[in-house]
Amino acid sequence: MHKFRIPFAREGLWPVLVSLGLVVLLFWIHPLAALPALPFFLFLFWFFRSPYRKIDTDPEVLLSPADGKVMSVVPVEYDPMLDGPGVRVSIFMSVFSVHVNRAPCSGNVTLVEYREGSFLPAYKSHACELNERNSLLIDCETGDRRVRVNQITGMLARRIVCDVRQGDRVEQGARFGMIKLGSCAELVMPPTCAVLVRPGQAVRAGKTVVASWR
């Protein structure tokens, strides 16, 4: 048994309640008047959904930070946060994806860095380099291991939500933020990790194993 959780992200609580109130008000005026507002309420409730997921924690693997589809798996010559080479897995989050982001591992957040940028379509290969982003550096709880998670905006996604700060602890699979209206999430890890996903593969935040520590 798990304790009850609201099935949508807290960032959507007020928009959902306001839209529901509008539907009720219009229905009180006249049932037909509520029809145009009802799809808007349903869209908001669906968009901000955050379904409960049972997380099978394992310190020897890295879980996907986002729902979506793997766009690319590429080597990185030098990552300033990792202070060395790495491997970057980019995940495209469409407008139909669950937009909640989850921690790939348990550990301490040692750095949170926001960078302004463009709002190019998230599926463009160069968008991940140019678009606005928020980055987290997580020191994993086991061994000398660290990973980087990037939350990147897209053409429609203009707001990044990050609920953790430097010094906070995160648990593997726990929610730490969201990106609104389709975007991109990246996981950057040391080259010693064995990547277990491929481009085009569908992944689920907190469920799909992206890589393992070798």
Tab-separated table of C-alpha atoms in Angstrom:
chain	number	residue	atom	x	y	z
A	1	MET	CA	0.000	0.000	0.000
A	2	HIS	CA	1.226	3.496	-0.812
A	3	LYS	CA	-0.180	6.700	0.587
A	4	PHE	CA	-2.540	8.700	-1.614
A	5	ARG	CA	-0.950	11.268	-3.885
A	6	ILE	CA	-2.609	13.961	-5.975
A	7	PRO	CA	-2.365	12.605	-9.555
A	8	PHE	CA	-1.131	15.861	-11.045
A	9	ALA	CA	1.808	18.179	-10.480
A	10	ARG	CA	1.367	20.808	-7.792
A	11	GLU	CA	2.352	23.474	-10.343
A	12	GLY	CA	-0.977	22.785	-12.023
A	13	LEU	CA	-3.150	22.964	-8.897
A	14	TRP	CA	-4.278	26.568	-9.294
A	15	PRO	CA	-4.774	26.479	-13.096
A	16	VAL	CA	-6.856	23.309	-12.727
A	17	LEU	CA	-8.944	24.722	-9.866
A	18	VAL	CA	-9.526	28.040	-11.653
A	19	SER	CA	-10.576	26.321	-14.875
A	20	LEU	CA	-12.858	23.982	-12.902
A	21	GLY	CA	-14.400	26.981	-11.161
A	22	LEU	CA	-15.016	28.578	-14.547
A	23	VAL	CA	-16.745	25.431	-15.798
A	24	VAL	CA	-18.964	25.299	-12.687
A	25	LEU	CA	-19.836	29.001	-12.978
A	26	LEU	CA	-20.740	28.744	-16.645
A	27	PHE	CA	-22.737	25.578	-16.005
A	28	TRP	CA	-24.670	27.418	-13.294
A	29	ILE	CA	-25.474	30.182	-15.780
A	30	HIS	CA	-26.480	27.664	-18.439
A	31	PRO	CA	-25.301	24.088	-19.047
A	32	LEU	CA	-24.504	24.790	-22.698
A	33	ALA	CA	-22.358	27.777	-21.725
A	34	ALA	CA	-19.940	25.422	-19.955
A	35	LEU	CA	-19.215	23.352	-23.056
A	36	PRO	CA	-16.473	25.641	-24.506
A	37	ALA	CA	-14.638	25.756	-21.150
A	38	LEU	CA	-14.838	22.022	-20.429
A	39	PRO	CA	-12.171	20.959	-22.997
A	40	PHE	CA	-9.812	23.595	-21.557
A	41	PHE	CA	-10.249	22.175	-18.039
A	42	LEU	CA	-9.720	18.616	-19.277
A	43	PHE	CA	-6.591	19.653	-21.196
A	44	LEU	CA	-5.064	21.312	-18.112
A	45	PHE	CA	-5.877	18.326	-15.896
A	46	TRP	CA	-4.322	15.980	-18.465
A	47	PHE	CA	-1.309	18.212	-19.148
A	48	PHE	CA	-0.333	18.562	-15.480
A	49	ARG	CA	-0.852	14.870	-14.755
A	50	SER	CA	1.766	13.228	-12.565
A	51	PRO	CA	0.816	9.567	-12.159
A	52	TYR	CA	2.123	7.589	-9.214
A	53	ARG	CA	5.025	5.336	-10.130
A	54	LYS	CA	6.589	2.635	-8.027
A	55	ILE	CA	10.331	3.214	-8.226
A	56	ASP	CA	12.645	0.211	-8.141
A	57	THR	CA	15.738	1.904	-6.742
A	58	ASP	CA	19.181	0.578	-7.601
A	59	PRO	CA	22.397	2.540	-6.895
A	60	GLU	CA	24.137	0.745	-9.767
A	61	VAL	CA	21.877	2.203	-12.488
A	62	LEU	CA	20.698	5.593	-13.743
A	63	LEU	CA	16.985	6.058	-14.418
A	64	SER	CA	15.459	8.260	-17.093
A	65	PRO	CA	14.842	11.843	-15.892
A	66	ALA	CA	11.909	12.323	-18.289
A	67	ASP	CA	9.156	10.686	-20.296
A	68	GLY	CA	9.658	10.845	-24.044
A	69	LYS	CA	11.820	9.477	-26.812
A	70	VAL	CA	15.607	9.256	-26.952
A	71	MET	CA	16.849	11.688	-29.609
A	72	SER	CA	20.555	10.985	-29.404
A	73	VAL	CA	23.363	9.322	-27.474
A	74	VAL	CA	26.607	11.206	-28.083
A	75	PRO	CA	30.070	11.430	-26.513
A	76	VAL	CA	31.080	14.740	-24.955
A	77	GLU	CA	34.758	15.709	-25.089
A	78	TYR	CA	34.527	17.941	-22.028
A	79	ASP	CA	31.638	18.755	-19.721
A	80	PRO	CA	32.365	21.657	-17.347
A	81	MET	CA	30.109	20.310	-14.600
A	82	LEU	CA	31.620	16.839	-14.696
A	83	ASP	CA	35.043	18.427	-15.241
A	84	GLY	CA	35.890	15.820	-17.831
A	85	PRO	CA	34.542	13.781	-20.744
A	86	GLY	CA	31.070	12.289	-20.704
A	87	VAL	CA	28.195	10.716	-22.597
A	88	ARG	CA	25.008	12.715	-23.206
A	89	VAL	CA	21.580	11.120	-23.629
A	90	SER	CA	18.992	13.587	-24.980
A	91	ILE	CA	15.278	12.886	-24.489
A	92	PHE	CA	12.575	14.728	-26.439
A	93	MET	CA	9.416	15.419	-24.443
A	94	SER	CA	6.442	16.050	-26.706
A	95	VAL	CA	3.352	17.995	-25.683
A	96	PHE	CA	1.701	14.608	-25.061
A	97	SER	CA	4.361	13.423	-22.581
A	98	VAL	CA	4.143	13.541	-18.801
A	99	HIS	CA	6.193	16.669	-18.116
A	100	VAL	CA	7.401	15.860	-14.593
A	101	ASN	CA	11.162	15.344	-14.231
A	102	ARG	CA	12.626	12.735	-11.877
A	103	ALA	CA	16.063	12.209	-10.338
A	104	PRO	CA	18.167	9.557	-12.124
A	105	CYS	CA	19.940	8.587	-8.898
A	106	SER	CA	19.974	9.271	-5.179
A	107	GLY	CA	22.471	11.812	-3.937
A	108	ASN	CA	23.226	15.430	-3.106
A	109	VAL	CA	22.640	18.351	-5.467
A	110	THR	CA	25.990	20.134	-5.478
A	111	LEU	CA	25.211	22.710	-8.173
A	112	VAL	CA	22.139	24.251	-9.834
A	113	GLU	CA	22.899	26.470	-12.811
A	114	TYR	CA	20.418	28.445	-14.932
A	115	ARG	CA	21.359	29.760	-18.378
A	116	GLU	CA	19.326	32.047	-20.625
A	117	GLY	CA	19.018	31.114	-24.281
A	118	SER	CA	16.844	30.700	-27.340
A	119	PHE	CA	13.506	28.891	-27.743
A	120	LEU	CA	14.175	26.729	-30.782
A	121	PRO	CA	12.112	23.557	-31.389
A	122	ALA	CA	13.395	21.005	-28.875
A	123	TYR	CA	13.719	18.261	-31.494
A	124	LYS	CA	16.381	20.236	-33.405
A	125	SER	CA	19.855	18.842	-32.743
A	126	HIS	CA	21.408	22.250	-32.010
A	127	ALA	CA	18.524	23.397	-29.787
A	128	CYS	CA	19.990	21.603	-26.783
A	129	GLU	CA	23.108	23.753	-27.086
A	130	LEU	CA	21.368	27.101	-27.689
A	131	ASN	CA	18.097	27.000	-25.749
A	132	GLU	CA	17.380	28.228	-22.252
A	133	ARG	CA	18.261	25.578	-19.690
A	134	ASN	CA	18.548	24.649	-16.056
A	135	SER	CA	21.244	22.176	-15.019
A	136	LEU	CA	21.667	20.067	-11.888
A	137	LEU	CA	24.848	18.345	-10.781
A	138	ILE	CA	24.145	15.363	-8.539
A	139	ASP	CA	26.800	13.593	-6.491
A	140	CYS	CA	25.522	10.021	-6.346
A	141	GLU	CA	25.410	8.482	-2.891
A	142	THR	CA	27.626	5.515	-3.767
A	143	GLY	CA	31.250	5.916	-4.768
A	144	ASP	CA	32.908	8.823	-6.533
A	145	ARG	CA	30.110	9.263	-9.062
A	146	ARG	CA	28.364	12.337	-10.401
A	147	VAL	CA	25.850	13.040	-13.149
A	148	ARG	CA	24.342	16.099	-14.750
A	149	VAL	CA	20.673	16.624	-15.617
A	150	ASN	CA	19.648	19.377	-18.046
A	151	GLN	CA	16.111	20.765	-18.281
A	152	ILE	CA	15.871	22.508	-21.654
A	153	THR	CA	13.067	24.652	-23.051
A	154	GLY	CA	11.574	24.301	-26.525
A	155	MET	CA	9.620	26.477	-28.933
A	156	LEU	CA	6.427	26.169	-26.855
A	157	ALA	CA	7.955	25.372	-23.479
A	158	ARG	CA	8.908	28.718	-21.989
A	159	ARG	CA	9.051	27.831	-18.323
A	160	ILE	CA	11.291	25.477	-16.387
A	161	VAL	CA	10.270	24.477	-12.873
A	162	CYS	CA	12.992	23.203	-10.536
A	163	ASP	CA	12.065	22.424	-6.940
A	164	VAL	CA	15.550	21.621	-5.638
A	165	ARG	CA	18.417	23.878	-4.656
A	166	GLN	CA	22.121	23.452	-4.109
A	167	GLY	CA	22.664	21.347	-1.002
A	168	ASP	CA	19.367	19.472	-1.265
A	169	ARG	CA	19.210	15.700	-1.319
A	170	VAL	CA	17.253	13.854	-4.001
A	171	GLU	CA	16.055	10.266	-4.035
A	172	GLN	CA	16.224	8.107	-7.145
A	173	GLY	CA	12.995	8.449	-9.107
A	174	ALA	CA	11.690	11.340	-6.990
A	175	ARG	CA	10.086	14.314	-8.700
A	176	PHE	CA	12.287	17.421	-8.746
A	177	GLY	CA	10.614	19.665	-11.331
A	178	MET	CA	8.918	19.895	-14.707
A	179	ILE	CA	9.143	21.601	-18.096
A	180	LYS	CA	5.916	22.919	-19.556
A	181	LEU	CA	4.611	22.214	-23.066
A	182	GLY	CA	7.119	19.884	-24.662
A	183	SER	CA	10.860	20.219	-24.392
A	184	CYS	CA	14.056	18.264	-23.858
A	185	ALA	CA	15.795	16.650	-20.902
A	186	GLU	CA	19.392	15.450	-20.934
A	187	LEU	CA	21.387	13.098	-18.764
A	188	VAL	CA	25.161	13.533	-18.907
A	189	MET	CA	27.242	10.818	-17.277
A	190	PRO	CA	30.888	9.714	-17.160
A	191	PRO	CA	32.116	7.699	-20.178
A	192	THR	CA	32.623	4.708	-17.887
A	193	CYS	CA	28.836	4.222	-17.762
A	194	ALA	CA	27.264	1.603	-20.015
A	195	VAL	CA	24.400	3.251	-21.916
A	196	LEU	CA	21.431	0.884	-22.248
A	197	VAL	CA	19.103	2.937	-24.476
A	198	ARG	CA	19.249	3.825	-28.164
A	199	PRO	CA	17.925	6.692	-30.325
A	200	GLY	CA	14.224	6.332	-31.065
A	201	GLN	CA	13.511	4.341	-27.907
A	202	ALA	CA	10.597	5.431	-25.692
A	203	VAL	CA	11.525	6.013	-22.043
A	204	ARG	CA	9.629	6.717	-18.824
A	205	ALA	CA	10.875	8.924	-16.002
A	206	GLY	CA	11.876	6.941	-12.940
A	207	LYS	CA	11.209	3.604	-14.668
A	208	THR	CA	13.475	3.131	-17.695
A	209	VAL	CA	17.103	2.256	-16.939
A	210	VAL	CA	19.198	4.557	-19.128
A	211	ALA	CA	22.651	3.391	-18.046
A	212	SER	CA	24.541	1.326	-15.509
A	213	TRP	CA	27.788	1.961	-13.690
A	214	ARG	CA	30.496	-0.359	-14.946
